[in-house]
PDB file of C-alpha atoms in Angstrom:
ATOM      1  CA  MET A  36     137.671 116.739 125.121  1.00 67.00           C
ATOM      2  CA  ILE A  37     140.623 119.078 125.690  1.00 73.00           C
ATOM      3  CA  VAL A  38     140.885 120.741 129.114  1.00 74.00           C
ATOM      4  CA  ASN A  39     140.090 124.437 129.052  1.00 79.00           C
ATOM      5  CA  LYS A  40     143.302 126.313 129.896  1.00 79.00           C
ATOM      6  CA  GLU A  41     141.267 128.951 131.715  1.00 78.00           C
ATOM      7  CA  GLU A  42     140.241 126.313 134.276  1.00 75.00           C
ATOM      8  CA  VAL A  43     143.896 125.608 135.037  1.00 80.00           C
ATOM      9  CA  SER A  44     144.711 129.304 135.333  1.00 83.00           C
ATOM     10  CA  LYS A  45     141.707 129.868 137.614  1.00 72.00           C
ATOM     11  CA  TYR A  46     142.813 127.037 139.899  1.00 68.00           C
ATOM     12  CA  LEU A  47     146.384 128.353 140.090  1.00 73.00           C
ATOM     13  CA  GLN A  48     145.186 131.856 140.929  1.00 76.00           C
ATOM     14  CA  GLU A  49     142.753 130.650 143.604  1.00 67.00           C
ATOM     15  CA  TYR A  50     145.398 128.397 145.126  1.00 67.00           C
ATOM     16  CA  HIS A  51     147.907 131.267 145.156  1.00 66.00           C
ATOM     17  CA  GLU A  52     145.346 133.511 146.888  1.00 63.00           C
ATOM     18  CA  GLY A  53     144.464 130.837 149.457  1.00 70.00           C
ATOM     19  CA  LYS A  54     140.922 130.430 148.162  1.00 61.00           C
ATOM     20  CA  ILE A  55     140.913 126.627 147.801  1.00 71.00           C
ATOM     21  CA  SER A  56     138.252 125.372 150.210  1.00 85.00           C
ATOM     22  CA  MET A  57     139.045 122.820 152.873  1.00 92.00           C
ATOM     23  CA  GLY A  58     136.980 119.651 153.051  1.00 97.00           C
ATOM     24  CA  LYS A  59     134.077 119.742 155.475  1.00 97.00           C
ATOM     25  CA  GLY A  60     134.582 118.452 159.009  1.00 97.00           C
ATOM     26  CA  ILE A  61     132.332 117.608 161.950  1.00 96.00           C
ATOM     27  CA  GLY A  62     134.069 119.768 164.551  1.00 94.00           C
ATOM     28  CA  ILE A  63     136.027 116.994 166.285  1.00 94.00           C
ATOM     29  CA  SER A  64     139.737 117.452 165.599  1.00 95.00           C
ATOM     30  CA  GLU A  65     140.625 113.754 165.863  1.00 96.00           C
ATOM     31  CA  ILE A  66     138.213 112.950 163.022  1.00 97.00           C
ATOM     32  CA  ASP A  67     138.704 116.123 160.984  1.00 97.00           C
ATOM     33  CA  ASN A  68     142.474 115.689 160.964  1.00 97.00           C
ATOM     34  CA  ALA A  69     142.030 112.218 159.460  1.00 97.00           C
ATOM     35  CA  ILE A  70     139.044 112.455 157.083  1.00 98.00           C
ATOM     36  CA  ARG A  71     137.045 115.236 155.432  1.00 98.00           C
ATOM     37  CA  PHE A  72     134.038 115.369 153.150  1.00 98.00           C
ATOM     38  CA  LYS A  73     135.106 116.598 149.727  1.00 98.00           C
ATOM     39  CA  GLN A  74     133.006 117.098 146.637  1.00 96.00           C
ATOM     40  CA  SER A  75     133.363 114.627 143.732  1.00 97.00           C
ATOM     41  CA  GLU A  76     135.539 112.133 145.617  1.00 98.00           C
ATOM     42  CA  LEU A  77     135.461 108.328 145.621  1.00 98.00           C
ATOM     43  CA  THR A  78     136.039 106.792 149.054  1.00 98.00           C
ATOM     44  CA  ILE A  79     136.447 103.052 149.627  1.00 98.00           C
ATOM     45  CA  ILE A  80     135.791 101.587 153.074  1.00 98.00           C
ATOM     46  CA  ASN A  81     136.693  98.110 154.282  1.00 97.00           C
ATOM     47  CA  GLY A  82     136.466  96.114 157.473  1.00 97.00           C
ATOM     48  CA  LEU A  83     135.716  92.674 158.825  1.00 96.00           C
ATOM     49  CA  ASP A  84     132.135  91.519 159.285  1.00 94.00           C
ATOM     50  CA  ASN A  85     130.276  92.581 162.424  1.00 92.00           C
ATOM     51  CA  VAL A  86     132.509  95.572 163.241  1.00 96.00           C
ATOM     52  CA  GLY A  87     129.843  98.238 162.578  1.00 94.00           C
ATOM     53  CA  LYS A  88     130.925  99.687 159.227  1.00 96.00           C
ATOM     54  CA  THR A  89     127.427 100.831 158.240  1.00 96.00           C
ATOM     55  CA  VAL A  90     126.681 102.357 161.634  1.00 96.00           C
ATOM     56  CA  THR A  91     129.984 104.248 161.767  1.00 97.00           C
ATOM     57  CA  VAL A  92     129.571 105.636 158.257  1.00 98.00           C
ATOM     58  CA  LEU A  93     125.950 106.731 158.807  1.00 98.00           C
ATOM     59  CA  TRP A  94     126.846 108.393 162.117  1.00 98.00           C
ATOM     60  CA  TYR A  95     129.566 110.347 160.310  1.00 98.00           C
ATOM     61  CA  TYR A  96     127.118 111.358 157.566  1.00 98.00           C
ATOM     62  CA  LEU A  97     124.583 112.490 160.171  1.00 98.00           C
ATOM     63  CA  CYS A  98     127.230 114.658 161.867  1.00 97.00           C
ATOM     64  CA  LEU A  99     128.021 116.279 158.501  1.00 98.00           C
ATOM     65  CA  SER A 100     124.321 116.831 157.779  1.00 97.00           C
ATOM     66  CA  TYR A 101     123.728 118.343 161.201  1.00 95.00           C
ATOM     67  CA  LYS A 102     126.627 120.767 160.711  1.00 95.00           C
ATOM     68  CA  HIS A 103     126.531 121.450 156.943  1.00 97.00           C
ATOM     69  CA  ASN A 104     123.044 120.352 155.786  1.00 97.00           C
ATOM     70  CA  LEU A 105     124.483 117.731 153.421  1.00 98.00           C
ATOM     71  CA  LYS A 106     122.092 115.312 151.738  1.00 98.00           C
ATOM     72  CA  TRP A 107     122.697 111.599 151.166  1.00 98.00           C
ATOM     73  CA  ILE A 108     121.258 108.661 149.274  1.00 98.00           C
ATOM     74  CA  ILE A 109     121.875 105.278 150.852  1.00 98.00           C
ATOM     75  CA  TYR A 110     121.827 101.822 149.323  1.00 97.00           C
ATOM     76  CA  SER A 111     122.298  99.467 152.270  1.00 94.00           C
ATOM     77  CA  GLY A 112     121.343  96.023 151.047  1.00 89.00           C
ATOM     78  CA  GLU A 113     121.981  94.310 154.390  1.00 87.00           C
ATOM     79  CA  ASN A 114     119.992  96.691 156.622  1.00 89.00           C
ATOM     80  CA  GLN A 115     116.406  97.860 156.958  1.00 91.00           C
ATOM     81  CA  PRO A 116     115.862 101.640 156.598  1.00 94.00           C
ATOM     82  CA  GLY A 117     113.558 101.764 159.631  1.00 95.00           C
ATOM     83  CA  GLN A 118     116.266 100.344 161.869  1.00 95.00           C
ATOM     84  CA  LEU A 119     118.824 102.813 160.543  1.00 96.00           C
ATOM     85  CA  VAL A 120     116.491 105.795 161.044  1.00 97.00           C
ATOM     86  CA  ARG A 121     115.726 104.622 164.596  1.00 97.00           C
ATOM     87  CA  GLN A 122     119.424 104.590 165.382  1.00 96.00           C
ATOM     88  CA  MET A 123     119.888 108.054 163.900  1.00 97.00           C
ATOM     89  CA  ILE A 124     117.038 109.431 166.017  1.00 96.00           C
ATOM     90  CA  GLN A 125     118.723 107.988 169.096  1.00 96.00           C
ATOM     91  CA  TRP A 126     122.043 109.560 168.085  1.00 96.00           C
ATOM     92  CA  MET A 127     120.349 112.930 167.576  1.00 94.00           C
ATOM     93  CA  THR A 128     118.525 112.888 170.899  1.00 94.00           C
ATOM     94  CA  GLY A 129     120.794 110.880 173.174  1.00 92.00           C
ATOM     95  CA  LYS A 130     117.710 108.875 174.157  1.00 94.00           C
ATOM     96  CA  ARG A 131     116.248 105.519 173.252  1.00 95.00           C
ATOM     97  CA  LEU A 132     113.254 105.660 170.941  1.00 96.00           C
ATOM     98  CA  ASN A 133     110.791 104.469 173.599  1.00 95.00           C
ATOM     99  CA  GLU A 134     111.934 107.317 175.878  1.00 96.00           C
ATOM    100  CA  LEU A 135     110.617 109.868 173.373  1.00 95.00           C
ATOM    101  CA  THR A 136     107.026 110.864 172.722  1.00 95.00           C
ATOM    102  CA  LEU A 137     105.573 109.751 169.394  1.00 96.00           C
ATOM    103  CA  GLY A 138     105.455 113.404 168.361  1.00 95.00           C
ATOM    104  CA  GLU A 139     109.166 113.759 169.053  1.00 95.00           C
ATOM    105  CA  VAL A 140     109.892 110.587 167.088  1.00 96.00           C
ATOM    106  CA  PHE A 141     108.037 111.876 164.022  1.00 96.00           C
ATOM    107  CA  ARG A 142     109.639 115.322 164.289  1.00 95.00           C
ATOM    108  CA  TYR A 143     113.136 113.831 164.223  1.00 96.00           C
ATOM    109  CA  GLU A 144     112.081 111.419 161.486  1.00 97.00           C
ATOM    110  CA  LEU A 145     111.134 114.397 159.292  1.00 97.00           C
ATOM    111  CA  MET A 146     114.472 116.054 160.042  1.00 95.00           C
ATOM    112  CA  ILE A 147     116.375 112.921 159.029  1.00 97.00           C
ATOM    113  CA  GLU A 148     114.203 112.462 155.916  1.00 97.00           C
ATOM    114  CA  GLY A 149     115.337 115.911 154.825  1.00 97.00           C
ATOM    115  CA  TRP A 150     118.926 114.651 154.773  1.00 98.00           C
ATOM    116  CA  PHE A 151     118.661 110.933 153.941  1.00 98.00           C
ATOM    117  CA  THR A 152     117.006 109.021 151.117  1.00 98.00           C
ATOM    118  CA  PHE A 153     117.071 105.217 151.131  1.00 97.00           C
ATOM    119  CA  VAL A 154     117.089 102.975 148.068  1.00 96.00           C
ATOM    120  CA  LYS A 155     114.861  99.911 148.234  1.00 93.00           C
ATOM    121  CA  ASN A 156     116.771  96.707 149.047  1.00 90.00           C
ATOM    122  CA  ASP A 157     116.640  95.141 145.584  1.00 91.00           C
ATOM    123  CA  PHE A 158     119.393  93.447 143.578  1.00 91.00           C
ATOM    124  CA  TYR A 159     120.854  96.258 141.436  1.00 95.00           C
ATOM    125  CA  LYS A 160     123.503  96.466 138.784  1.00 95.00           C
ATOM    126  CA  SER A 161     125.979  99.321 139.277  1.00 95.00           C
ATOM    127  CA  THR A 162     124.578 101.243 136.293  1.00 95.00           C
ATOM    128  CA  GLU A 163     121.078 101.029 137.812  1.00 96.00           C
ATOM    129  CA  LEU A 164     122.280 102.348 141.166  1.00 96.00           C
ATOM    130  CA  PHE A 165     124.253 105.175 139.591  1.00 97.00           C
ATOM    131  CA  LYS A 166     121.159 106.228 137.632  1.00 97.00           C
ATOM    132  CA  ILE A 167     119.152 106.383 140.878  1.00 97.00           C
ATOM    133  CA  PHE A 168     121.947 108.335 142.587  1.00 98.00           C
ATOM    134  CA  GLU A 169     122.260 110.766 139.683  1.00 96.00           C
ATOM    135  CA  ASP A 170     118.581 111.644 139.501  1.00 94.00           C
ATOM    136  CA  GLY A 171     118.353 113.297 142.938  1.00 93.00           C
ATOM    137  CA  ASP A 172     119.826 116.348 144.645  1.00 95.00           C
ATOM    138  CA  TYR A 173     122.388 114.593 146.850  1.00 98.00           C
ATOM    139  CA  ASN A 174     125.871 115.522 148.042  1.00 98.00           C
ATOM    140  CA  GLY A 175     126.957 111.972 148.804  1.00 98.00           C
ATOM    141  CA  CYS A 176     125.995 108.397 147.917  1.00 98.00           C
ATOM    142  CA  LEU A 177     126.671 105.101 149.679  1.00 98.00           C
ATOM    143  CA  VAL A 178     126.940 101.614 148.172  1.00 98.00           C
ATOM    144  CA  ASP A 179     126.734  99.217 151.119  1.00 96.00           C
ATOM    145  CA  PRO A 180     128.106  96.683 150.398  1.00 94.00           C
ATOM    146  CA  TYR A 181     129.815  96.344 147.016  1.00 95.00           C
ATOM    147  CA  THR A 182     129.296  92.580 147.190  1.00 90.00           C
ATOM    148  CA  GLY A 183     125.537  93.112 147.505  1.00 90.00           C
ATOM    149  CA  MET A 184     125.146  94.268 143.908  1.00 93.00           C
ATOM    150  CA  ASN A 185     124.233  92.241 140.846  1.00 93.00           C
ATOM    151  CA  ARG A 186     127.696  91.936 139.298  1.00 91.00           C
ATOM    152  CA  GLU A 187     130.335  89.624 137.901  1.00 90.00           C
ATOM    153  CA  TYR A 188     133.051  88.377 140.241  1.00 88.00           C
ATOM    154  CA  THR A 189     136.084  88.983 138.055  1.00 92.00           C
ATOM    155  CA  HIS A 190     139.131  91.247 138.105  1.00 92.00           C
ATOM    156  CA  ALA A 191     137.923  93.000 134.943  1.00 93.00           C
ATOM    157  CA  ALA A 192     134.438  93.574 136.433  1.00 94.00           C
ATOM    158  CA  ASN A 193     135.995  95.198 139.522  1.00 95.00           C
ATOM    159  CA  TYR A 194     137.915  97.627 137.327  1.00 95.00           C
ATOM    160  CA  ASP A 195     134.782  98.321 135.282  1.00 95.00           C
ATOM    161  CA  PHE A 196     132.943  99.272 138.483  1.00 96.00           C
ATOM    162  CA  LEU A 197     135.804 101.459 139.719  1.00 97.00           C
ATOM    163  CA  ASN A 198     136.016 103.238 136.359  1.00 96.00           C
ATOM    164  CA  GLU A 199     132.240 103.745 136.382  1.00 97.00           C
ATOM    165  CA  SER A 200     132.542 105.130 139.920  1.00 98.00           C
ATOM    166  CA  ARG A 201     135.249 107.600 138.916  1.00 97.00           C
ATOM    167  CA  ASP A 202     133.201 108.729 135.938  1.00 97.00           C
ATOM    168  CA  PHE A 203     130.100 109.124 138.134  1.00 98.00           C
ATOM    169  CA  CYS A 204     131.961 111.380 140.596  1.00 98.00           C
ATOM    170  CA  ASN A 205     133.529 113.452 137.835  1.00 96.00           C
ATOM    171  CA  ARG A 206     130.270 113.931 135.915  1.00 96.00           C
ATOM    172  CA  THR A 207     127.869 114.559 138.777  1.00 97.00           C
ATOM    173  CA  LYS A 208     130.230 116.252 141.265  1.00 97.00           C
ATOM    174  CA  LYS A 209     128.686 113.958 143.902  1.00 98.00           C
ATOM    175  CA  SER A 210     130.824 111.994 146.326  1.00 98.00           C
ATOM    176  CA  LEU A 211     130.588 108.216 146.330  1.00 98.00           C
ATOM    177  CA  TYR A 212     131.382 105.909 149.256  1.00 98.00           C
ATOM    178  CA  VAL A 213     131.635 102.145 148.792  1.00 98.00           C
ATOM    179  CA  ASN A 214     131.625  99.658 151.676  1.00 97.00           C
ATOM    180  CA  THR A 215     133.613  96.507 150.862  1.00 96.00           C
ATOM    181  CA  HIS A 216     134.102  93.150 152.551  1.00 94.00           C
ATOM    182  CA  VAL A 217     137.537  91.602 152.991  1.00 95.00           C
ATOM    183  CA  VAL A 218     139.134  88.396 151.728  1.00 94.00           C
ATOM    184  CA  SER A 219     139.266  85.274 153.905  1.00 92.00           C
ATOM    185  CA  GLU A 220     143.014  85.525 154.555  1.00 91.00           C
ATOM    186  CA  SER A 221     142.557  88.933 156.163  1.00 92.00           C
ATOM    187  CA  ALA A 222     139.759  87.612 158.374  1.00 91.00           C
ATOM    188  CA  ARG A 223     142.123  84.922 159.687  1.00 94.00           C
ATOM    189  CA  ARG A 224     144.963  87.302 160.504  1.00 95.00           C
ATOM    190  CA  THR A 225     145.417  88.132 164.206  1.00 96.00           C
ATOM    191  CA  TYR A 226     147.649  90.344 166.320  1.00 95.00           C
ATOM    192  CA  PRO A 227     150.989  88.595 166.944  1.00 95.00           C
ATOM    193  CA  ALA A 228     152.170  86.935 170.136  1.00 96.00           C
ATOM    194  CA  GLY A 229     153.248  89.447 172.746  1.00 95.00           C
ATOM    195  CA  HIS A 230     150.988  92.236 171.494  1.00 94.00           C
ATOM    196  CA  GLU A 231     148.433  93.580 173.963  1.00 93.00           C
ATOM    197  CA  PHE A 232     145.687  92.381 171.589  1.00 95.00           C
ATOM    198  CA  GLU A 233     147.299  89.022 170.885  1.00 95.00           C
ATOM    199  CA  GLY A 234     144.906  86.604 169.205  1.00 96.00           C
ATOM    200  CA  TYR A 235     142.289  89.232 168.264  1.00 96.00           C
ATOM    201  CA  PRO A 236     141.590  90.085 164.601  1.00 95.00           C
ATOM    202  CA  PHE A 237     144.139  92.391 162.989  1.00 96.00           C
ATOM    203  CA  PRO A 238     142.873  95.427 161.014  1.00 96.00           C
ATOM    204  CA  PRO A 239     142.725  94.730 157.264  1.00 96.00           C
ATOM    205  CA  SER A 240     144.869  96.644 154.757  1.00 95.00           C
ATOM    206  CA  LYS A 241     143.700  98.362 151.556  1.00 95.00           C
ATOM    207  CA  SER A 242     144.572  95.305 149.474  1.00 95.00           C
ATOM    208  CA  SER A 243     142.489  93.094 151.808  1.00 95.00           C
ATOM    209  CA  SER A 244     139.247  94.250 150.182  1.00 94.00           C
ATOM    210  CA  GLU A 245     137.582  91.659 147.971  1.00 91.00           C
ATOM    211  CA  GLY A 246     138.992  92.557 144.574  1.00 91.00           C
ATOM    212  CA  GLY A 247     142.383  93.491 145.994  1.00 92.00           C
ATOM    213  CA  GLN A 248     144.610  96.518 145.518  1.00 93.00           C
ATOM    214  CA  PRO A 249     142.683  98.072 142.580  1.00 93.00           C
ATOM    215  CA  PHE A 250     140.227  99.463 145.140  1.00 95.00           C
ATOM    216  CA  GLY A 251     143.081 101.292 146.850  1.00 95.00           C
ATOM    217  CA  ASN A 252     144.568 102.392 143.535  1.00 94.00           C
ATOM    218  CA  ARG A 253     141.473 104.030 142.053  1.00 94.00           C
ATOM    219  CA  CYS A 254     140.053 105.916 145.032  1.00 97.00           C
ATOM    220  CA  ASP A 255     140.624 109.382 146.504  1.00 97.00           C
ATOM    221  CA  GLY A 256     140.229 108.225 150.093  1.00 98.00           C
ATOM    222  CA  PHE A 257     140.320 104.877 151.859  1.00 98.00           C
ATOM    223  CA  TRP A 258     139.116 104.038 155.378  1.00 98.00           C
ATOM    224  CA  THR A 259     139.360 100.879 157.458  1.00 98.00           C
ATOM    225  CA  ILE A 260     136.812 100.400 160.249  1.00 98.00           C
ATOM    226  CA  HIS A 261     137.798  97.861 162.892  1.00 97.00           C
ATOM    227  CA  ARG A 262     136.660  96.544 166.266  1.00 97.00           C
ATOM    228  CA  LEU A 263     138.033  93.938 168.654  1.00 96.00           C
ATOM    229  CA  VAL A 264     134.870  91.855 168.882  1.00 93.00           C
ATOM    230  CA  GLY A 265     134.722  89.916 172.160  1.00 93.00           C
ATOM    231  CA  HIS A 266     137.492  91.854 173.914  1.00 95.00           C
ATOM    232  CA  PRO A 267     136.378  92.624 177.501  1.00 93.00           C
ATOM    233  CA  LEU A 268     137.581  96.253 177.370  1.00 91.00           C
ATOM    234  CA  MET A 269     137.750  97.145 173.663  1.00 95.00           C
ATOM    235  CA  GLN A 270     134.655  95.551 172.130  1.00 94.00           C
ATOM    236  CA  TYR A 271     132.719  98.828 172.382  1.00 95.00           C
ATOM    237  CA  LYS A 272     135.527 100.876 170.797  1.00 97.00           C
ATOM    238  CA  THR A 273     135.492 101.415 167.035  1.00 97.00           C
ATOM    239  CA  LEU A 274     138.871 102.064 165.400  1.00 97.00           C
ATOM    240  CA  LEU A 275     138.891 104.252 162.294  1.00 98.00           C
ATOM    241  CA  PHE A 276     142.028 104.159 160.132  1.00 98.00           C
ATOM    242  CA  SER A 277     142.495 106.690 157.353  1.00 98.00           C
ATOM    243  CA  ARG A 278     144.499 104.629 154.843  1.00 97.00           C
ATOM    244  CA  LYS A 279     144.668 107.040 151.893  1.00 98.00           C
ATOM    245  CA  VAL A 280     144.109 110.774 151.359  1.00 98.00           C
ATOM    246  CA  LYS A 281     144.831 111.781 147.787  1.00 96.00           C
ATOM    247  CA  ASP A 282     144.593 115.531 148.421  1.00 94.00           C
ATOM    248  CA  THR A 283     145.998 116.352 151.852  1.00 94.00           C
ATOM    249  CA  GLU A 284     146.078 120.115 151.188  1.00 93.00           C
ATOM    250  CA  THR A 285     142.285 120.287 151.522  1.00 95.00           C
ATOM    251  CA  GLY A 286     142.352 118.330 154.780  1.00 96.00           C
ATOM    252  CA  GLY A 287     142.761 114.812 156.058  1.00 97.00           C
ATOM    253  CA  SER A 288     145.825 112.672 156.573  1.00 97.00           C
ATOM    254  CA  VAL A 289     146.854 109.026 156.718  1.00 96.00           C
ATOM    255  CA  SER A 290     146.609 107.536 160.211  1.00 93.00           C
ATOM    256  CA  ASP A 291     149.597 106.299 162.118  1.00 90.00           C
ATOM    257  CA  ILE A 292     149.282 102.501 162.110  1.00 86.00           C
ATOM    258  CA  ASN A 293     149.233 102.538 165.919  1.00 88.00           C
ATOM    259  CA  SER A 294     147.027 105.629 166.332  1.00 91.00           C
ATOM    260  CA  PRO A 295     143.622 105.286 164.675  1.00 96.00           C
ATOM    261  CA  VAL A 296     140.707 107.497 165.638  1.00 97.00           C
ATOM    262  CA  MET A 297     138.916 105.759 168.513  1.00 97.00           C
ATOM    263  CA  LEU A 298     135.142 106.096 168.760  1.00 97.00           C
ATOM    264  CA  ASP A 299     133.264 104.957 171.844  1.00 96.00           C
ATOM    265  CA  PHE A 300     129.923 103.264 171.214  1.00 94.00           C
ATOM    266  CA  ASN A 301     128.292 105.239 174.057  1.00 93.00           C
ATOM    267  CA  SER A 302     125.609 102.582 174.492  1.00 92.00           C
ATOM    268  CA  GLY A 303     124.165 103.279 171.053  1.00 92.00           C
ATOM    269  CA  LEU A 304     123.372 106.935 171.781  1.00 93.00           C
ATOM    270  CA  GLY A 305     125.878 108.485 169.399  1.00 93.00           C
ATOM    271  CA  PHE A 306     129.602 107.838 169.204  1.00 96.00           C
ATOM    272  CA  THR A 307     131.901 109.926 171.355  1.00 95.00           C
ATOM    273  CA  ILE A 308     135.552 110.762 170.742  1.00 95.00           C
ATOM    274  CA  ASN A 309     137.496 111.599 173.895  1.00 92.00           C
ATOM    275  CA  GLY A 310     134.155 112.307 175.571  1.00 91.00           C
ATOM    276  CA  GLU A 311     132.898 114.667 172.846  1.00 92.00           C
ATOM    277  CA  ASN A 312     129.626 114.026 171.046  1.00 92.00           C
ATOM    278  CA  PRO A 313     129.187 116.324 168.018  1.00 91.00           C
ATOM    279  CA  LEU A 314     125.448 115.618 167.777  1.00 90.00           C
ATOM    280  CA  ASN A 315     123.959 116.110 171.223  1.00 73.00           C
ATOM    281  CA  ASN A 316     126.744 116.389 173.805  1.00 60.00           C
ATOM    282  CA  THR A 317     125.116 113.571 175.753  1.00 56.00           C
ATOM    283  CA  VAL A 318     127.917 111.481 177.193  1.00 52.00           C
ATOM    284  CA  LYS A 319     127.269 108.451 179.333  1.00 53.00           C
ATOM    285  CA  ASN A 320     129.423 108.081 182.416  1.00 47.00           C
ATOM    286  CA  ASP A 321     132.186 105.519 181.983  1.00 48.00           C
ATOM    287  CA  LEU A 322     130.858 102.102 182.841  1.00 44.00           C
ATOM    288  CA  GLU A 323     132.746 100.497 185.692  1.00 44.00           C
ATOM    289  CA  LEU A 324     133.745  97.150 184.265  1.00 39.00           C
ATOM    290  CA  PRO A 325     134.290  94.216 186.647  1.00 41.00           C
ATOM    291  CA  PRO A 326     137.803  92.839 187.078  1.00 45.00           C
ATOM    292  CA  LEU A 327     138.859  90.766 184.097  1.00 37.00           C
ATOM    293  CA  GLU A 328     139.136  87.556 186.105  1.00 42.00           C
ATOM    294  CA  LEU A 329     135.494  87.881 187.139  1.00 37.00           C
ATOM    295  CA  ASN A 330     134.165  88.819 183.707  1.00 38.00           C
ATOM    296  CA  ASN A 331     133.628  85.246 182.520  1.00 41.00           C
ATOM    297  CA  ASP A 332     129.849  85.050 182.193  1.00 45.00           C
ATOM    298  CA  PHE A 333     129.090  87.170 179.122  1.00 37.00           C
ATOM    299  CA  ASP A 334     125.375  86.380 179.446  1.00 41.00           C
ATOM    300  CA  ALA A 335     125.177  87.940 182.887  1.00 40.00           C
ATOM    301  CA  GLU A 336     123.364  91.257 183.134  1.00 41.00           C
ATOM    302  CA  VAL A 337     126.248  93.505 184.142  1.00 38.00           C
ATOM    303  CA  ASP A 338     124.315  96.686 183.439  1.00 41.00           C
ATOM    304  CA  ASP A 339     121.247  97.630 181.423  1.00 42.00           C
ATOM    305  CA  LEU A 340     123.450  99.811 179.226  1.00 37.00           C
ATOM    306  CA  TYR A 341     125.333  96.780 177.921  1.00 36.00           C
ATOM    307  CA  SER A 342     122.681  94.126 178.397  1.00 40.00           C
ATOM    308  CA  ASP A 343     120.732  92.252 175.752  1.00 41.00           C
ATOM    309  CA  LYS A 344     118.264  95.139 175.742  1.00 44.00           C
ATOM    310  CA  ASP A 345     120.921  97.337 174.197  1.00 50.00           C
ATOM    311  CA  ASP A 346     120.615  98.385 170.559  1.00 54.00           C
ATOM    312  CA  LEU A 347     123.918  96.959 169.422  1.00 54.00           C
ATOM    313  CA  PRO A 348     124.374  97.602 165.699  1.00 52.00           C
ATOM    314  CA  TYR A 349     127.145  95.084 165.182  1.00 55.00           C
TER     315      TYR A 349
END
């Protein structure tokens, strides 16, 4: 089909008049300067195992829903919907679920159900998932993870999925996010000798996703989510790298390699960025960590906030 020339002229006029809309943000400049929600875009996300990719993405979605009333459909084959909704209620309220009345729990559950729909954890082909995504009134869709689908593990199959994803976004005007795992070589890579994080896992690159660079080539946006698991000071900090922004004029930019967005876990009560919580403004006081030389017994109950009673999502 030939492109209608009137569409091109309309775009040029609107751009000239400054009418091109910016992508939607959550009201925190550190995040909004790096990533924005934009209609019809394909975003690929990667990260090592156990760094909290799903939790970080869902928290971001919830912030967008709270501010812009966006609606999402989530396929998260490695997580139970009840657990995810519980975490979202805690992010919304700044309280643990058992600190709320049952009436409050159900009220927030209804609020979240208005924004989030969950796909049953079955073994889907991409065409089956896209049909489910297409049938509802959603702004954004999540495939979490790509490796959890019923698919072939070939280079050609990866490109087939990426082409299907591009077509889905173009046809439906919905945005699609895909969580990917990384290759083994990336999981073995560590910060070099002399670096302050020497020996800890190094953040993966775009080409580190299983399937390689095609995932970076075919997307509109690319994020890396990283965490220094086991580090005495940084293990509760989530690092968000914006690796690719195809359209920077509508917001977002590529992160400096040494300056990712840093999100504090805030004991599972909603991430904070530089002390700001866009959901409930509940910020826990900084935990006074013991001196490093004394912090050898990781099973010791240092504080209830970080004890085994905590709702760690990682």
